[in-house]
Short mmCIF file of C-alpha atoms and ligand atoms in Angstrom, two decimals:
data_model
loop_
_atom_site.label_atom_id
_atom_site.label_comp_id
_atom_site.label_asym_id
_atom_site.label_seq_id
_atom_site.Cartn_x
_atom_site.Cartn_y
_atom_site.Cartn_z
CA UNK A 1 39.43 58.15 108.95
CA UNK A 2 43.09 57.02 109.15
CA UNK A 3 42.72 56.70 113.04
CA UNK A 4 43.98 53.78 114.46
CA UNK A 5 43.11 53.05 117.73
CA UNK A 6 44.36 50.50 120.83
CA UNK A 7 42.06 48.47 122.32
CA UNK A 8 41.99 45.17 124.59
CA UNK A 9 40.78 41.48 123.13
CA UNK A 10 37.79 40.25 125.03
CA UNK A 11 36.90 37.08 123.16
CA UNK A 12 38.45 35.54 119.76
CA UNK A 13 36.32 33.30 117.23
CA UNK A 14 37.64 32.33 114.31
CA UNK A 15 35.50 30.89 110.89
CA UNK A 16 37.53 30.71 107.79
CA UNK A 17 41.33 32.35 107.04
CA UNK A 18 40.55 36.15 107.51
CA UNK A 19 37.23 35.58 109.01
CA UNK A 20 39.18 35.46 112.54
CA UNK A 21 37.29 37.95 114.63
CA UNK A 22 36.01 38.92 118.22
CA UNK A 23 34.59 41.08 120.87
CA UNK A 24 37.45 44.45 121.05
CA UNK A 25 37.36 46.56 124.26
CA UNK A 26 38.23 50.55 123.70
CA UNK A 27 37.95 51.96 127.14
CA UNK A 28 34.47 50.16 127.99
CA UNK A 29 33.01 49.88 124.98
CA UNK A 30 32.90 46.74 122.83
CA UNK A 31 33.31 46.22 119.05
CA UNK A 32 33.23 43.46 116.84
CA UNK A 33 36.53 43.35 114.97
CA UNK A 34 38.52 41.25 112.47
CA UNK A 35 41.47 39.66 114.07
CA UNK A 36 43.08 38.03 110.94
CA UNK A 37 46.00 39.98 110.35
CA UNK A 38 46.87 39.36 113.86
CA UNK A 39 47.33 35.79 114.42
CA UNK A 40 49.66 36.07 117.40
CA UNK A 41 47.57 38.24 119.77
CA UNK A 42 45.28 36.29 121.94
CA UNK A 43 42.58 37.37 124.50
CA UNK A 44 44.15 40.64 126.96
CA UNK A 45 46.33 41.21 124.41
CA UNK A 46 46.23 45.18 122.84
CA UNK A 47 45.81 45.53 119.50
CA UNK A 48 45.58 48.75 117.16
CA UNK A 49 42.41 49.17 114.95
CA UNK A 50 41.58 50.42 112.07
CA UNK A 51 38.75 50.62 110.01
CA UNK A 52 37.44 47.15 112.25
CA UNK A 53 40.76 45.58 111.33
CA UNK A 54 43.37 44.74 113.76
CA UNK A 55 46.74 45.56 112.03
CA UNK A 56 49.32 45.43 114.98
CA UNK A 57 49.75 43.78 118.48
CA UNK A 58 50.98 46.29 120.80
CA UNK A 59 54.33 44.92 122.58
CA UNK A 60 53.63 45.49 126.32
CA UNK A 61 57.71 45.97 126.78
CA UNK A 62 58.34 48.48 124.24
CA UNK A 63 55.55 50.57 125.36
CA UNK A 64 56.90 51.43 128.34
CA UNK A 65 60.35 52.98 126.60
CA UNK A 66 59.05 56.23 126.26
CA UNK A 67 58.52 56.85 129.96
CA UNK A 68 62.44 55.34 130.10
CA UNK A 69 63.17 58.11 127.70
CA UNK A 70 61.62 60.72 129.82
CA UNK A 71 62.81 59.64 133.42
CA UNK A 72 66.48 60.24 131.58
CA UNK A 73 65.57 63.87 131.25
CA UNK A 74 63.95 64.45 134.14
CA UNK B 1 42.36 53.79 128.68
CA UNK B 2 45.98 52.02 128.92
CA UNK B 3 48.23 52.89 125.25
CA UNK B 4 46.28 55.92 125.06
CA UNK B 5 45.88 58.29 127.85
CA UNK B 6 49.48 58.38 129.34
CA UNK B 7 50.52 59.36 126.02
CA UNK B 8 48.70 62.44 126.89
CA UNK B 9 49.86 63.30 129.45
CA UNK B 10 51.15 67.12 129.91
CA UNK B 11 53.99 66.55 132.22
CA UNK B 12 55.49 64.73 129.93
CA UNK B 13 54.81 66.15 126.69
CA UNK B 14 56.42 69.41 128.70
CA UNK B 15 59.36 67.67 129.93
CA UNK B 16 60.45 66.21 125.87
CA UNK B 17 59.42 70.10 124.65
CA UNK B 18 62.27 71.45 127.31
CA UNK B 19 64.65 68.21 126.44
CA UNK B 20 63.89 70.11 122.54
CA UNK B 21 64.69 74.19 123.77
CA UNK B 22 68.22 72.61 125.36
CA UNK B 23 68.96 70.29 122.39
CA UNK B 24 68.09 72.82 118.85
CA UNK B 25 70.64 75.36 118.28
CA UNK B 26 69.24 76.27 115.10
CA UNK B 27 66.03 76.34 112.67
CA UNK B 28 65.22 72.98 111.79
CA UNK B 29 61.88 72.04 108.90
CA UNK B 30 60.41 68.65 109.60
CA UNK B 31 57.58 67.32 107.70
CA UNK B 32 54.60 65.06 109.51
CA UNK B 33 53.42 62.86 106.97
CA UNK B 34 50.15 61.44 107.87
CA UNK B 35 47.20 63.80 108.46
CA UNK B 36 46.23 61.45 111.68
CA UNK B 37 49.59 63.41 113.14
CA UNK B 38 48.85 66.81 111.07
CA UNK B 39 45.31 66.32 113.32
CA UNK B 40 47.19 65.64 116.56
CA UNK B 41 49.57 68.08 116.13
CA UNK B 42 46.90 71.72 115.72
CA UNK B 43 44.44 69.85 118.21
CA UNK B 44 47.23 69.75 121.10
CA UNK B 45 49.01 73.07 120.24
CA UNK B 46 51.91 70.87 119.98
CA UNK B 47 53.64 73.43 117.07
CA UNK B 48 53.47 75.99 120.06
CA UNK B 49 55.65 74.08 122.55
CA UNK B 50 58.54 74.01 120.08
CA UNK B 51 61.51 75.81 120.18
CA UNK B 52 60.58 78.77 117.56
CA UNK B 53 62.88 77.71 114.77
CA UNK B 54 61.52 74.41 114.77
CA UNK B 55 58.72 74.38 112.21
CA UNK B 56 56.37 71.34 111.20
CA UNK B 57 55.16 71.26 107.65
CA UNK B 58 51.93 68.59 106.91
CA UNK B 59 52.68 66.36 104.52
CA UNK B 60 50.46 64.30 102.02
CA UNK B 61 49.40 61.71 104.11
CA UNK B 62 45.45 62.79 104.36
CA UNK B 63 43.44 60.21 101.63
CA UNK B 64 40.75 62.42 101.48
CA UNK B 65 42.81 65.42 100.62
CA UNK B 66 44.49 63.22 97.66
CA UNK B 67 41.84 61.52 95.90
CA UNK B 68 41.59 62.74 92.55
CA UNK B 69 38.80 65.05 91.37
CA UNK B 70 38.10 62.33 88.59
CA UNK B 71 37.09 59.29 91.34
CA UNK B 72 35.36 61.82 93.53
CA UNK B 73 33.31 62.17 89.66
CA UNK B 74 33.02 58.30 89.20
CA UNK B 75 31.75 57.80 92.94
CA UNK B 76 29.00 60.63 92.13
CA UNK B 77 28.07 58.43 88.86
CA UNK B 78 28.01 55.14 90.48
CA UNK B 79 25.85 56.16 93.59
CA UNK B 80 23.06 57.93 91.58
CA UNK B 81 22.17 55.14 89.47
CA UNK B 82 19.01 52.91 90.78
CA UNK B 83 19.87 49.81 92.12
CA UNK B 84 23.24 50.83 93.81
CA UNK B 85 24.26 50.77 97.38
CA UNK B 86 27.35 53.09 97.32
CA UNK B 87 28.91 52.76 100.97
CA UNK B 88 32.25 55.30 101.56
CA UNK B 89 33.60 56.99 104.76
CA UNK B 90 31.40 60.11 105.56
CA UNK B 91 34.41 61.89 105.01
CA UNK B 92 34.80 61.95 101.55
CA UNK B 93 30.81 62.81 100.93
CA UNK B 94 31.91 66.72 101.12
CA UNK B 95 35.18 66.57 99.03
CA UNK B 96 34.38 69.18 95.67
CA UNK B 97 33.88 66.57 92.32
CA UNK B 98 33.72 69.13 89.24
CA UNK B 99 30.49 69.71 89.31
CA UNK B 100 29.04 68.37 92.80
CA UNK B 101 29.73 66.35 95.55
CA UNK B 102 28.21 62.64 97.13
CA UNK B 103 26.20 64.56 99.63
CA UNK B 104 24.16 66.25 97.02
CA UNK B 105 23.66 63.06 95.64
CA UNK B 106 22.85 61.27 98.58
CA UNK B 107 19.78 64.39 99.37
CA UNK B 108 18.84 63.90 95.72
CA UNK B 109 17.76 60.20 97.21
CA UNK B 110 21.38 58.49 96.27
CA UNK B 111 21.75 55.47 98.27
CA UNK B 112 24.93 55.59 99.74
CA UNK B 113 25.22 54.44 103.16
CA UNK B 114 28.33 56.05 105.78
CA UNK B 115 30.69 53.38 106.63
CA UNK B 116 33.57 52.97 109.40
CA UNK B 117 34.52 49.58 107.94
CA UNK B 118 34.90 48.23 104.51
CA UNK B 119 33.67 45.01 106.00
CA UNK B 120 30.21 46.42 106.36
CA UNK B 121 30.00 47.17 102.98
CA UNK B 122 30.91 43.45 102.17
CA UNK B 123 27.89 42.44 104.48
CA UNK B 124 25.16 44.88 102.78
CA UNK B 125 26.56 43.06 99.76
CA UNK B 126 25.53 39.68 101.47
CA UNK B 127 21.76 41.10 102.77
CA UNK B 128 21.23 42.66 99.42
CA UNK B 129 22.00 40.29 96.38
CA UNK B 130 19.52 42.32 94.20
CA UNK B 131 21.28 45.52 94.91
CA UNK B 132 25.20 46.17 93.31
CA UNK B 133 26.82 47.24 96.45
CA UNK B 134 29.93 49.47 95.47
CA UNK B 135 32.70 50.92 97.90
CA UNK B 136 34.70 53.87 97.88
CA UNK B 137 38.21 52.29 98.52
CA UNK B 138 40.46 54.94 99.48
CA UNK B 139 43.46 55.31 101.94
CA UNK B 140 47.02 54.57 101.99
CA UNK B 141 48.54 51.03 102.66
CA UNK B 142 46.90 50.80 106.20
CA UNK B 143 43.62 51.28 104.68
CA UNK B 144 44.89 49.42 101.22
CA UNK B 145 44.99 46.11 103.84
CA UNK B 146 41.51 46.55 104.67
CA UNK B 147 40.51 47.10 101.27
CA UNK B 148 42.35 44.02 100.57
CA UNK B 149 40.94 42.03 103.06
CA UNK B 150 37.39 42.76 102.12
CA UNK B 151 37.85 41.85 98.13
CA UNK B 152 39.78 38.48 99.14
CA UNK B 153 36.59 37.77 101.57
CA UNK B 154 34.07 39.11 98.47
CA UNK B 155 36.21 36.56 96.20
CA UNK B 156 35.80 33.42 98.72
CA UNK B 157 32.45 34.02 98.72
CA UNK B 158 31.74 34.74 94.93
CA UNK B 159 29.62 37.88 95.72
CA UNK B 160 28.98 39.31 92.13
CA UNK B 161 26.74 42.15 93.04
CA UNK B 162 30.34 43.89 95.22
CA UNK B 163 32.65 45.95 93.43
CA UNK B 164 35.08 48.61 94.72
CA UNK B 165 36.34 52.02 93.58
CA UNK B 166 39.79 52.07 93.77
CA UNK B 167 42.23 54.93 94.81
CA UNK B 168 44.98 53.53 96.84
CA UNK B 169 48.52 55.23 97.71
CA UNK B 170 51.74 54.29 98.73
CA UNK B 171 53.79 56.97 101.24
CA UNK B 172 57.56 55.83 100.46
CA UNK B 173 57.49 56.93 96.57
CA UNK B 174 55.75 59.93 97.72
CA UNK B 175 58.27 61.28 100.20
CA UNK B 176 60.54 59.99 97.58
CA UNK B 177 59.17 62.25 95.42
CA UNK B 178 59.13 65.10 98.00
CA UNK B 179 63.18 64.92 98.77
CA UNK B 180 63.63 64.89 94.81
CA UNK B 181 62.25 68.34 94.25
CA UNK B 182 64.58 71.06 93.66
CA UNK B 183 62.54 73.12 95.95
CA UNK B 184 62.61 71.03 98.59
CA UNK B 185 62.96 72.73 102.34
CA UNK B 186 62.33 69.53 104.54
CA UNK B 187 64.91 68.42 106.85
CA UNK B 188 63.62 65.62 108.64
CA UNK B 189 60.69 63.42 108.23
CA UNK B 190 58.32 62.05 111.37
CA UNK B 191 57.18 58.72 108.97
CA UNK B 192 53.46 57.20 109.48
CA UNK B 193 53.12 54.72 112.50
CA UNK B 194 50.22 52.79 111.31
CA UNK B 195 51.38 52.80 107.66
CA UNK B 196 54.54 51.08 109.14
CA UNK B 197 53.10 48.92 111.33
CA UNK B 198 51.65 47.16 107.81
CA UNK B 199 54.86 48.02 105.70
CA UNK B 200 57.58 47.79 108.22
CA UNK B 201 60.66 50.32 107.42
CA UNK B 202 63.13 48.75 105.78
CA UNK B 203 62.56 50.64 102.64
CA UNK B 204 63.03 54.18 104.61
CA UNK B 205 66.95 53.40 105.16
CA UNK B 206 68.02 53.91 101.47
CA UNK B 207 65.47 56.45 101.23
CA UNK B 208 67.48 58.25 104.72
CA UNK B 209 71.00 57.31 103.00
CA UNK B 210 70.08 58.80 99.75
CA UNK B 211 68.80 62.14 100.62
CA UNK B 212 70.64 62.34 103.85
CA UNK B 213 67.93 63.06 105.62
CA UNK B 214 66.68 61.68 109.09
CA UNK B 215 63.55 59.56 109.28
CA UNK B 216 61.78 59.01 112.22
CA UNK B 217 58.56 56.40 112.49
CA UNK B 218 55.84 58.20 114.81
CA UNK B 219 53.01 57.40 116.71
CA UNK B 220 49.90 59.65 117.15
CA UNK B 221 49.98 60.87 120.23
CA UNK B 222 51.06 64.13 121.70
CA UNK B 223 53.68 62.26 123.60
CA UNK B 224 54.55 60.25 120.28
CA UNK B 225 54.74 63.48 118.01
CA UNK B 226 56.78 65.40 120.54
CA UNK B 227 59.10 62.60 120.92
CA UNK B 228 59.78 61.92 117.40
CA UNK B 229 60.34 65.70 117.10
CA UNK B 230 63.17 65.75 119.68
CA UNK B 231 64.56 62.94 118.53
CA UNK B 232 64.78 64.19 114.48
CA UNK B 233 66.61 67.22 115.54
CA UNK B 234 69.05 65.05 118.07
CA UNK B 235 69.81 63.47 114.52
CA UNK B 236 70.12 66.93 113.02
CA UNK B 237 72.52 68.85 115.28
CA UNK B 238 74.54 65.59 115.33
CA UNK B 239 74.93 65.09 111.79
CA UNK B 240 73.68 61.94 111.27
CA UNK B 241 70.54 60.61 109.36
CA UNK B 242 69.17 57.52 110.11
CA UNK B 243 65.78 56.03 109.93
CA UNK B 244 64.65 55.46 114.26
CA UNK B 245 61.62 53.98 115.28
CA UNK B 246 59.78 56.13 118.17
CA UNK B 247 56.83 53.84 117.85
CA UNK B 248 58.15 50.80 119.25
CA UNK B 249 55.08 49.52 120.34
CA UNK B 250 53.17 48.97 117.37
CA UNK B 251 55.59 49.22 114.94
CA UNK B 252 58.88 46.48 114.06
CA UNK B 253 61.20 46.57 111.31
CA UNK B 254 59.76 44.07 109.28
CA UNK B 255 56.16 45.23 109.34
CA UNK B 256 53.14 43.03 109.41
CA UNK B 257 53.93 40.14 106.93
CA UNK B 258 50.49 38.57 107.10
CA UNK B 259 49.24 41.79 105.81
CA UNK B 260 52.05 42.47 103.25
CA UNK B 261 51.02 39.22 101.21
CA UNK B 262 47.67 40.30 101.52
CA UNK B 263 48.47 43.09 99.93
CA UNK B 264 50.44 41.36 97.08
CA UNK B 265 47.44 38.69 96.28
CA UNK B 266 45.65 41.64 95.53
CA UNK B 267 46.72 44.42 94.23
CA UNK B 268 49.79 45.41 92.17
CA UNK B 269 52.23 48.95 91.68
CA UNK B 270 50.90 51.16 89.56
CA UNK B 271 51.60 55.05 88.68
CA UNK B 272 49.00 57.10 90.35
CA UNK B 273 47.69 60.69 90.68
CA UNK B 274 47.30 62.30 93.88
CA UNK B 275 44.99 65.52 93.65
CA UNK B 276 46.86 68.85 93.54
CA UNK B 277 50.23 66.83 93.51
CA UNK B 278 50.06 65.42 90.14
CA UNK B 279 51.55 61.67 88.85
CA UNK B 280 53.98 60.66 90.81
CA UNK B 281 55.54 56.77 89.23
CA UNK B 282 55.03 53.59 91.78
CA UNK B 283 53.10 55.23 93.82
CA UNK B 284 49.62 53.38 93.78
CA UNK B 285 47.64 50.40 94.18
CA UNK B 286 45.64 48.77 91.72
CA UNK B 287 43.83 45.15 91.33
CA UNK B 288 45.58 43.02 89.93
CA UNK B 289 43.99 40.77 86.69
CA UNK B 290 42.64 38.22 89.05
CA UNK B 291 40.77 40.32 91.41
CA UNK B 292 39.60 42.77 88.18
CA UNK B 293 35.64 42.02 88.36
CA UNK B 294 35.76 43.80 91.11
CA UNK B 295 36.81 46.85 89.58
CA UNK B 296 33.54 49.45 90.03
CA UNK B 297 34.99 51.71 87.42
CA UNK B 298 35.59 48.99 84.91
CA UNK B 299 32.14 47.21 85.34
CA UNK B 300 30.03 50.67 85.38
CA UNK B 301 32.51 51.49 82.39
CA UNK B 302 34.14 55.24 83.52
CA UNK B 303 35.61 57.20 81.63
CA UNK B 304 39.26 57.17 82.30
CA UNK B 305 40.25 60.87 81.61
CA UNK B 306 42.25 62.96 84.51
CA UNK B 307 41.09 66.32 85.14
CA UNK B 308 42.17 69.04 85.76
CA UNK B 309 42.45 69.80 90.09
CA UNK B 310 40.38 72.78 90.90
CA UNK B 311 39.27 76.25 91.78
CA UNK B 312 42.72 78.65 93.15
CA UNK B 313 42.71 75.96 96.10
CA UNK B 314 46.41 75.36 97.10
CA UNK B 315 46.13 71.95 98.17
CA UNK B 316 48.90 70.76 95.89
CA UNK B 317 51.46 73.34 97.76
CA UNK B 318 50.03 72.61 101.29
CA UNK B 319 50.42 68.65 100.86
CA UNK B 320 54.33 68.94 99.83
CA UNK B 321 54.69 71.39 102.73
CA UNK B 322 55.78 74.17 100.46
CA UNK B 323 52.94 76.45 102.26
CA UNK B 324 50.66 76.29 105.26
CA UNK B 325 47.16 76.52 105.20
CA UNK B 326 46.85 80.27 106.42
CA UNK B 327 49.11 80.82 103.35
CA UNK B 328 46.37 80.03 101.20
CA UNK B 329 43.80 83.27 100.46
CA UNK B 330 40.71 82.00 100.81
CA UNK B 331 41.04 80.19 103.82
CA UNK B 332 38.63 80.74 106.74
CA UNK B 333 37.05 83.09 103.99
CA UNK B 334 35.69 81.45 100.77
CA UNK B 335 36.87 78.07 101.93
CA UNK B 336 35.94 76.57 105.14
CA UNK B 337 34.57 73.16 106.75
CA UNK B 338 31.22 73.27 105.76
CA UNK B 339 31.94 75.34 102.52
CA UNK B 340 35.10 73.71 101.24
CA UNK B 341 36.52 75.06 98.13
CA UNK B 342 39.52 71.93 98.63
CA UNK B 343 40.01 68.39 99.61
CA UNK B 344 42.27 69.56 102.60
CA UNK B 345 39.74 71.51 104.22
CA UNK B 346 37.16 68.32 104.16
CA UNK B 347 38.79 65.75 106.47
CA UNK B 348 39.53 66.78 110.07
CA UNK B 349 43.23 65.21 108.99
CA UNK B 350 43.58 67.38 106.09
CA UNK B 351 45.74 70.21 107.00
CA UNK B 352 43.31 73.17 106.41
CA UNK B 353 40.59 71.73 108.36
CA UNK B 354 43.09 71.02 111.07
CA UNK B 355 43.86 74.29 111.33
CA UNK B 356 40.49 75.50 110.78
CA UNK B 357 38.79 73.45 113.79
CA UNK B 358 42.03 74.16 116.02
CA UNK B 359 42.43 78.14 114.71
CA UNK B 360 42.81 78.74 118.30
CA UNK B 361 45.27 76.39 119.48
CA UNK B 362 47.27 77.31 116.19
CA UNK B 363 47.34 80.85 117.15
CA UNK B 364 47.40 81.38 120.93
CA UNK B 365 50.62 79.83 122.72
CA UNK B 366 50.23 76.08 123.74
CA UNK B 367 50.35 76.84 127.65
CA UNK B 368 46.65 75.92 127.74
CA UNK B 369 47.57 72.22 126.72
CA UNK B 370 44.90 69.84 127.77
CA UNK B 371 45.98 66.77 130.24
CA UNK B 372 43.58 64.22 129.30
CA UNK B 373 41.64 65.24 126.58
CA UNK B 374 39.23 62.90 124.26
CA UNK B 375 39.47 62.82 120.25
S1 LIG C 401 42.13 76.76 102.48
FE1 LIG C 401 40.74 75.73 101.03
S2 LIG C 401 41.27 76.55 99.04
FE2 LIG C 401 42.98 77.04 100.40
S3 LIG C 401 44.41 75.33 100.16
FE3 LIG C 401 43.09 74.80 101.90
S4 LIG C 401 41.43 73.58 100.95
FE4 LIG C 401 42.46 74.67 99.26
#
């Protein structure tokens, strides 16, 4: 239950302060999910759910560090 | 899909796992905290593809597996009186109460209704204003912001007929508490990603400087785990304990501030008792006076006793990494998934289950490790 998951913004709407919500892609299929604690991310941004809450924007530039890690051991 | 599979990827995991034989020149004990990672961690054989001194012990970080016996009893009150929608996670409708569990109630015609969101228990609450809607609200302080969330929305809109049943826990005083104990045989700690993507990590350096002990915040991946492994042990055979962050991409120092005063309007410190584990100070979340009507257990009036944790079941051992599941005697005998004697074998994150539904993976090496596999 503690899963959080990444998946893509589609479309935002927003109604009162943590009402903020919208359409969440996970790999083709679509769920409606609050957006509040995320004010920065926009639409084609990632963000990781849980529990239909967005906690955390995934930062497109660190993501790729791992893979920086690896090619050093390579 | 992109932040997911090529975090899976075998190649890679394979290439950090021979970085790990070349870099550990001795035994080293790391604990995983969260049970998301315990999961993670039997499903991809990753305990195989370590060098052999290198051992990973689960921590407490499964909220199923730490919910005391005492709300599992309260939840089992609440949801067979008439009139109540009880909404929890489906998980915690097979974790042992003294007596009987929330799936017995729900077959003796209980209404409680499986939930992946708190939020949807806020909207039954909405579409049924004759009904008192009550949810289970469990989970550390990723889940503790949902929880939040939902009770600040139920406040805005004055619903009087929603109340939630609150078990909440915080991981720094536990692993705190862990490092304190006398008995204590972890080295290094892989911290939980999404609790830190919420709580940030600047309360893990005094934590690291204190027990001199390395501190590593992990993702949830193969890739992730494998990575925070190798880099936990670079910290070991140099000496040095720090707190790193392997989970850049989610996670920043600071955490999620939004969230954090979310968290504050709501619900304040408290002592709390995790299940097998016992009281450990600081370590929970309760309403605070404002947000109190929406206490379940104060406005169905529960008894407030703690009882005593149950039945031989080791859980208490397995969640401070003292033992491992197959340490425990009944497991895979008396106790198993659909017959469990504990709260760890209940959850697929709780360490006996883990090992239960992975028994193979767990036992057989970890060539066989899957490229692309789904959850
Ligand atoms: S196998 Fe069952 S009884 Fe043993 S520690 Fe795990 S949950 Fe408890």
């Amino acid at each position: 239950m503690c899963l959080g998951i990444p998946g893509k913004i589609e479309t935002i709407h927003s109604a009162s302060e943590y009402e903020r919500s919208g359409k969440v892609s996970f790999g083709g299929i679509s769920k409606e999910v609050n957006l509040s604690l995320v004010p920065e991310a926009g639409v084609g941004d990632y963000v990781i759910v849980h529990v239909g809450i967005a906690i955390s924007t995934i930062r497109k530039e660190e993501a790729s560090k791992v893979f920086k890690l690896l090619k050093t051991l390579g | 899909m992109k932040y997911l599979q090529e975090y899976r990827n075998g190649d890679c995991i394979r290439t950090v796992a021979a970085e790990l034989e070349k870099t550990s020149s001795r035994p080293w004990t790391l604990m995983e905290i969260c049970g998301g990672q315990t999961h993670a961690i039997a499903k991809y054989g990753l305990q195989q593809l370590l060098p052999p001194g290198i051992q990973l012990v689960h921590g407490p970080g499964c909220p199923v597996c730490v919910t005391p016996q005492e709300i599992i009893d309260g939840a089992i009150t609440i949801a067979a009186m008439p009139d109540v929608i009880f909404c929890s996670y489906g998980d915690m409708l097979r974790v042992p109460g003294s007596v009987s569990d929330l799936l017995q109630v729900k077959a003796g015609g209980g209404d409680i209704r499986i939930i992946y969101s708190p939020l949807q228990a806020l909207h039954l609450a909405e579409q049924n204003p004759n009904k008192q809607v009550v949810f289970l609200a469990i989970g550390f302080e990723t889940t503790a912001t949902a929880n939040a969330l939902t009770l600040s929305l139920a406040k805005q809109k004055s619903l009087h007929n929603f109340s939630a049943l609150i078990s909440q826990f915080l991981v720094a005083p536990a692993i705190r508490s862990i490092c304190a104990r006398k008995d204590c045989q972890i080295q290094g700690f892989l911290a939980a990603g999404h609790v830190c993507a919420i709580t940030g990590y600047e309360q893990y350096h005094q934590l690291a400087e204190n027990y001199h002990i390395p501190i590593v915040i992990t993702g949830f991946e193969p890739l992730d785990i494998i990575e925070g492994v190798l880099r936990c042990i670079r910290q070991l055979e140099g000496g040095h304990y720090r707190v790193e962050n392997q989970y850049q991409r989610a996670v920043t120092q600071a955490g999620n501030r939004t969230a954090q005063s979310l968290l504050k309007t709501v619900f304040k410190i408290s002592a709390q008792h995790w299940r097998g584990i016992g009281e450990i100070p600081t370590s929970g979340l309760i309403l605070k006076e404002e947000y109190a009507s929406f206490d379940a257990a104060r406005r169905f009036n529960l008894p407030t006793s703690n009882r005593a944790d149950n039945r031989g079941c080791l859980s208490g051992e397995i969640l401070l990494g003292l033992k491992k599941p197959c340490d425990c005697p009944h497991f895979a005998q008396k106790c198993h998934p659909q017959q469990p004697l504990g709260a760890p074998m209940v959850s697929s994150e709780g360490a006996c289950a883990a090992y239960y539904h992975y028994r193979d993976q767990v036992s057989v090496n970890g060539s066989a490790l899957p490229n692309s596999p789904n959850r």
